[in-house]
Amino acid sequence: FLCVVFVNGNFCKDLAQVIANDFFFSGLNIPGNTRNKNGLNITLVNVDNLAVLNTLGISLACIDYAPYAVISPHTHPRGTELLVVIEGTLLVGFVTSDPNKLFTKVLNKGDVFIFPIGLIHFQINIGETATLAFASFNSQNPGFITIENAVFGSNPPINPDVLIKAFQLDKGVVEYLQKAFVPN
Amino acid sequence: FLCVVFVNGNFCKDLAQVIANDFFFSGLNIPGNTRNKNGLNITLVNVDNLAVLNTLGISLACIDYAPYAVISPHTHPRGTELLVVIEGTLLVGFVTSDPNKLFTKVLNKGDVFIFPIGLIHFQINIGETATLAFASFNSQNPGFITIENAVFGSNPPINPDVLIKAFQLDKGVVEYLQKAFVPN
Amino acid sequence: FLCVVFVNGNFCKDLAQVIANDFFFSGLNIPGNTRNKNGLNITLVNVDNLAVLNTLGISLACIDYAPYAVISPHTHPRGTELLVVIEGTLLVGFVTSDPNKLFTKVLNKGDVFIFPIGLIHFQINIGETATLAFASFNSQNPGFITIENAVFGSNPPINPDVLIKAFQLDKGVVEYLQKAFVPN
Amino acid sequence: FLCVVFVNGNFCKDLAQVIANDFFFSGLNIPGNTRNKNGLNITLVNVDNLAVLNTLGISLACIDYAPYAVISPHTHPRGTELLVVIEGTLLVGFVTSDPNKLFTKVLNKGDVFIFPIGLIHFQINIGETATLAFASFNSQNPGFITIENAVFGSNPPINPDVLIKAFQLDKGVVEYLQKAFVPN
Amino acid sequence: FLCVVFVNGNFCKDLAQVIANDFFFSGLNIPGNTRNKNGLNITLVNVDNLAVLNTLGISLACIDYAPYAVISPHTHPRGTELLVVIEGTLLVGFVTSDPNKLFTKVLNKGDVFIFPIGLIHFQINIGETATLAFASFNSQNPGFITIENAVFGSNPPINPDVLIKAFQLDKGVVEYLQKAFVPN
Amino acid sequence: FLCVVFVNGNFCKDLAQVIANDFFFSGLNIPGNTRNKNGLNITLVNVDNLAVLNTLGISLACIDYAPYAVISPHTHPRGTELLVVIEGTLLVGFVTSDPNKLFTKVLNKGDVFIFPIGLIHFQINIGETATLAFASFNSQNPGFITIENAVFGSNPPINPDVLIKAFQLDKGVVEYLQKAFVPN
């Protein structure tokens, strides 16, 4: 990974080899293709595709939502999220840790919402049109844990007995879910 | 909250009023009562019940598991966990964020396992006897998000349409789960 | 200031009194009025107007640029900036600290650029139309130091001898500038 | 050292090569051999023997104390300690920095005590039976400075004049101590 | 870069290869040569010339001022400065970010002044004799941005239109300044 | 405590009430009175006597040493030290934590030495004249633990049995030391 000496440390490359493009990412103007199962397109601008972000502690996600698309309950284990809606309408919510209090809000164009670090949250496009939003994070590597995929679709699968007991579901439902969310 | 001037900051009380008991917590020798629905007893030693931990960045949980008890998939949004088994046998696991890779291990007396910050993890007492374990955290307030309670048992409940779409469950199953996990 | 217990610390209010609107900010959809001297409108979403950001380490600025408007060389003393262009065209640049190397880039709709913490940077709308951009910061209070205002327009003014010597300008020019930038 | 991308940074190995055993440490069930000069056995679970702890900021020590064994006054220069007694009885204490106030407590099975970062503390098994305790730290590399070894047993030795003056001891006593604590 | 395991992390060299000189820097007793254009001599003791400072978060600058010498308005993007005057008299000042409030003070031998992270500040030797001061920083790599050099002397130069508009200067004055501050 | 909004947080006072003297400390030009038992005078410029340092993470100590004066082995539990000698000659040393390796150096006027956070170190004026040095710290509250005072002079005293066993000293010697170091 590239990084330059803007930080308190010296793990990094020589400034002489750095160019403006190291700080540049493009293409977020192109509408994301949402013709998929989830009706979503998420483009990340984080340390994996903009290496200079390493140690700078910031990143971005550009999210396209087809009408009625849902971003399932998920967490970012290493960052707080600030979401701003560019076009469209979202119902968003997050759940605090103890007690499990839900906070929800309908967001329209120009609205901002904060999802604190590590808390489970979700977004749903409740409008009849495409929605576009930008999510910024105070981490270059915030992570993204989709609850149903992590719980029912991990590789290898979680022991069904754990899930049957935790979710109080029949064995058949758990097996059904574990097949449904198996990663491709 | 009480805290004293051991930290880089001065939000705190006068050292003259501090006593040894401010650094002391007792009672973890008493076996926790696990005769409840989950077969679990969790005693926390964190900033909420040992105020001096404020700004010191450490805490502890003492966990009793009845035979076959399960600690459901959960996360700690603000801390890494180090678990040590004192008595009994646990099957433990965690799922990484992307891809959703599961790491599992059977832990016996004297075994240690690490659960990195924010990742979904679980524990199951796979022995026929009670298990006792201590979990330490590098945060005085790590938080505890039980997935099924946060997702299906929040107050108020999450819009069922979000859960139906996310978990690919019938409306009836979601309604059943939302009743099952309603907080008392 | 309000804040809630999502952080490692306990300086904060009771969760029971928190509402969804504490995490919400609106109005960024309304085009900013740029009919002013600088042709700029900057709306901040930081800890000063969204108190829950306290300790969460993130904030946003929404920037409208009239055609040919310039955001003068400035720094954010406490945060790195990630800029994304929503509409229009910007020429942006920053200067590293030692040596003073300039990195510039023309940004169009959907382009992203990173300005590392504390470095002097600027933006100019080089298009014939209004430009809209969002700047996110990994600080709830990044600060904004406009160089010419801080240097020539401080209250009280900096000793002219310092500026004459530093900028190698005639006394008359310095006096002219100190009048020009006097704060209202 | 191994580490994986659970942190804000990218100094680390590929997740594909990580296995569950990277998060696992065993053997703390085996009673430590305390038939030595100090009557102590300390097993560390830190970054030196569980490499995945690198950047995760947590570690553990498992301590066996023979009857009447003493852990001499010492400090951990890079971490706060949370001690929990599993079996037996300890007298513990720490001294604050200025003024030098001593806080002591007798700990029995199930008791917890906090030793803030960098402060001098000690433990003594005041019971007639073996004691077992776990110490957790909010650092993967907290360090361990035994005062008498660092002061009188360093390699090479500290100039005796410093110690004579500091400790107000006769030259003969200092020379005796410097021989007594010479490292093997 | 060299560093040793005094920190929470393990990026570093083996302690066995470390020697006392790794922690040592000399020569600040020799009066700096101030017979130059600026009448200044600045010797840095930072991670670039004392490698062990890497990760230790501290550094020093030794500054000689000829009579009437000026350290132009500048910032340190990554550290707070504590200045102590050893000999002579300085007029110092810094400007806050918003509003641009100026704080100034005359410092004599034995006086200390604090310049908070990232803020623009300056120093002028207002005495008729040489002045010597030490500046310490809470960063091993605080950076040094001289405003006029960064703004008018960057390589390549900033677009003059930006500077004309920002500083409300004639094109001729800007061109003059950009020539005056071109780096050697 | 006073602090102002230069930091990521808002625990602080209104900028309008801040004056230049809040950033100012004077009197270090006056030679410290070293006609005392230890031949030392230490003046601290930390958060306790310059409140604006709160959250700024930096402080200073000004140290006068009479000829042959010794600063006993001590630690700073919350900061790394950078020492610069202004006048005179010091023998300095520190001991690493494990193994207990001693690094020593003779420092003359203009020499700098680094003492990493939490490690035991000492200084002795080995010249026939007074020595003056400045120690800067990357903490506004680094702490100061003099080993012999903390170990033998705490209030109340440490149980002599602990010290007899730790230091392998006769009971009489320990009792003698505990009387010698009793705080006034």
XYZ file of C-alpha atoms in Angstrom, chain D residues 101-164:
64
model
C -0.733 7.450 48.337
C -1.054 3.692 48.876
C -4.345 1.892 48.185
C -4.535 -1.699 49.419
C -7.191 -4.388 49.461
C -7.495 -8.034 50.390
C -8.909 -9.968 47.452
C -10.628 -13.307 47.716
C -12.013 -15.660 45.084
C -14.180 -13.729 42.651
C -12.806 -10.301 43.536
C -11.608 -7.793 40.956
C -9.107 -4.950 41.324
C -7.892 -2.250 38.921
C -4.280 -1.050 38.625
C -4.154 2.139 36.508
C -1.550 2.451 33.760
C 2.051 2.964 34.837
C 1.524 2.945 38.615
C 3.677 0.826 40.960
C 1.723 -2.106 42.395
C 2.290 -5.430 44.131
C 0.471 -8.602 45.150
C 1.118 -11.042 47.981
C -0.499 -14.402 48.566
C -1.527 -14.040 52.196
C -3.275 -17.375 52.331
C -1.881 -20.807 53.154
C -2.921 -22.223 49.792
C -2.008 -21.631 46.185
C -3.638 -18.662 44.513
C -4.611 -18.358 40.851
C -5.465 -15.036 39.201
C -5.917 -13.651 35.721
C -4.699 -10.186 34.804
C -6.037 -8.590 31.648
C -4.497 -5.521 30.002
C -5.716 -3.000 27.445
C -2.525 -3.361 25.402
C -1.084 -6.218 23.388
C 2.311 -5.320 24.791
C 1.875 -3.785 28.265
C 5.426 -4.466 29.480
C 6.506 -5.582 32.952
C 9.064 -3.653 34.999
C 9.993 -5.275 38.300
C 11.360 -2.433 40.351
C 14.184 -4.229 42.171
C 15.343 -5.967 38.992
C 15.304 -2.796 36.930
C 16.949 -0.716 39.652
C 19.460 -3.149 41.112
C 19.711 -5.852 38.446
C 20.012 -4.046 35.132
C 22.625 -5.049 32.583
C 24.972 -3.230 32.844
C 24.377 -2.128 36.434
C 23.313 1.413 37.287
C 26.141 3.548 38.702
C 26.142 2.718 42.457
C 26.459 6.402 43.321
C 23.020 7.015 41.849
C 21.519 4.293 43.979
C 23.394 5.219 47.151
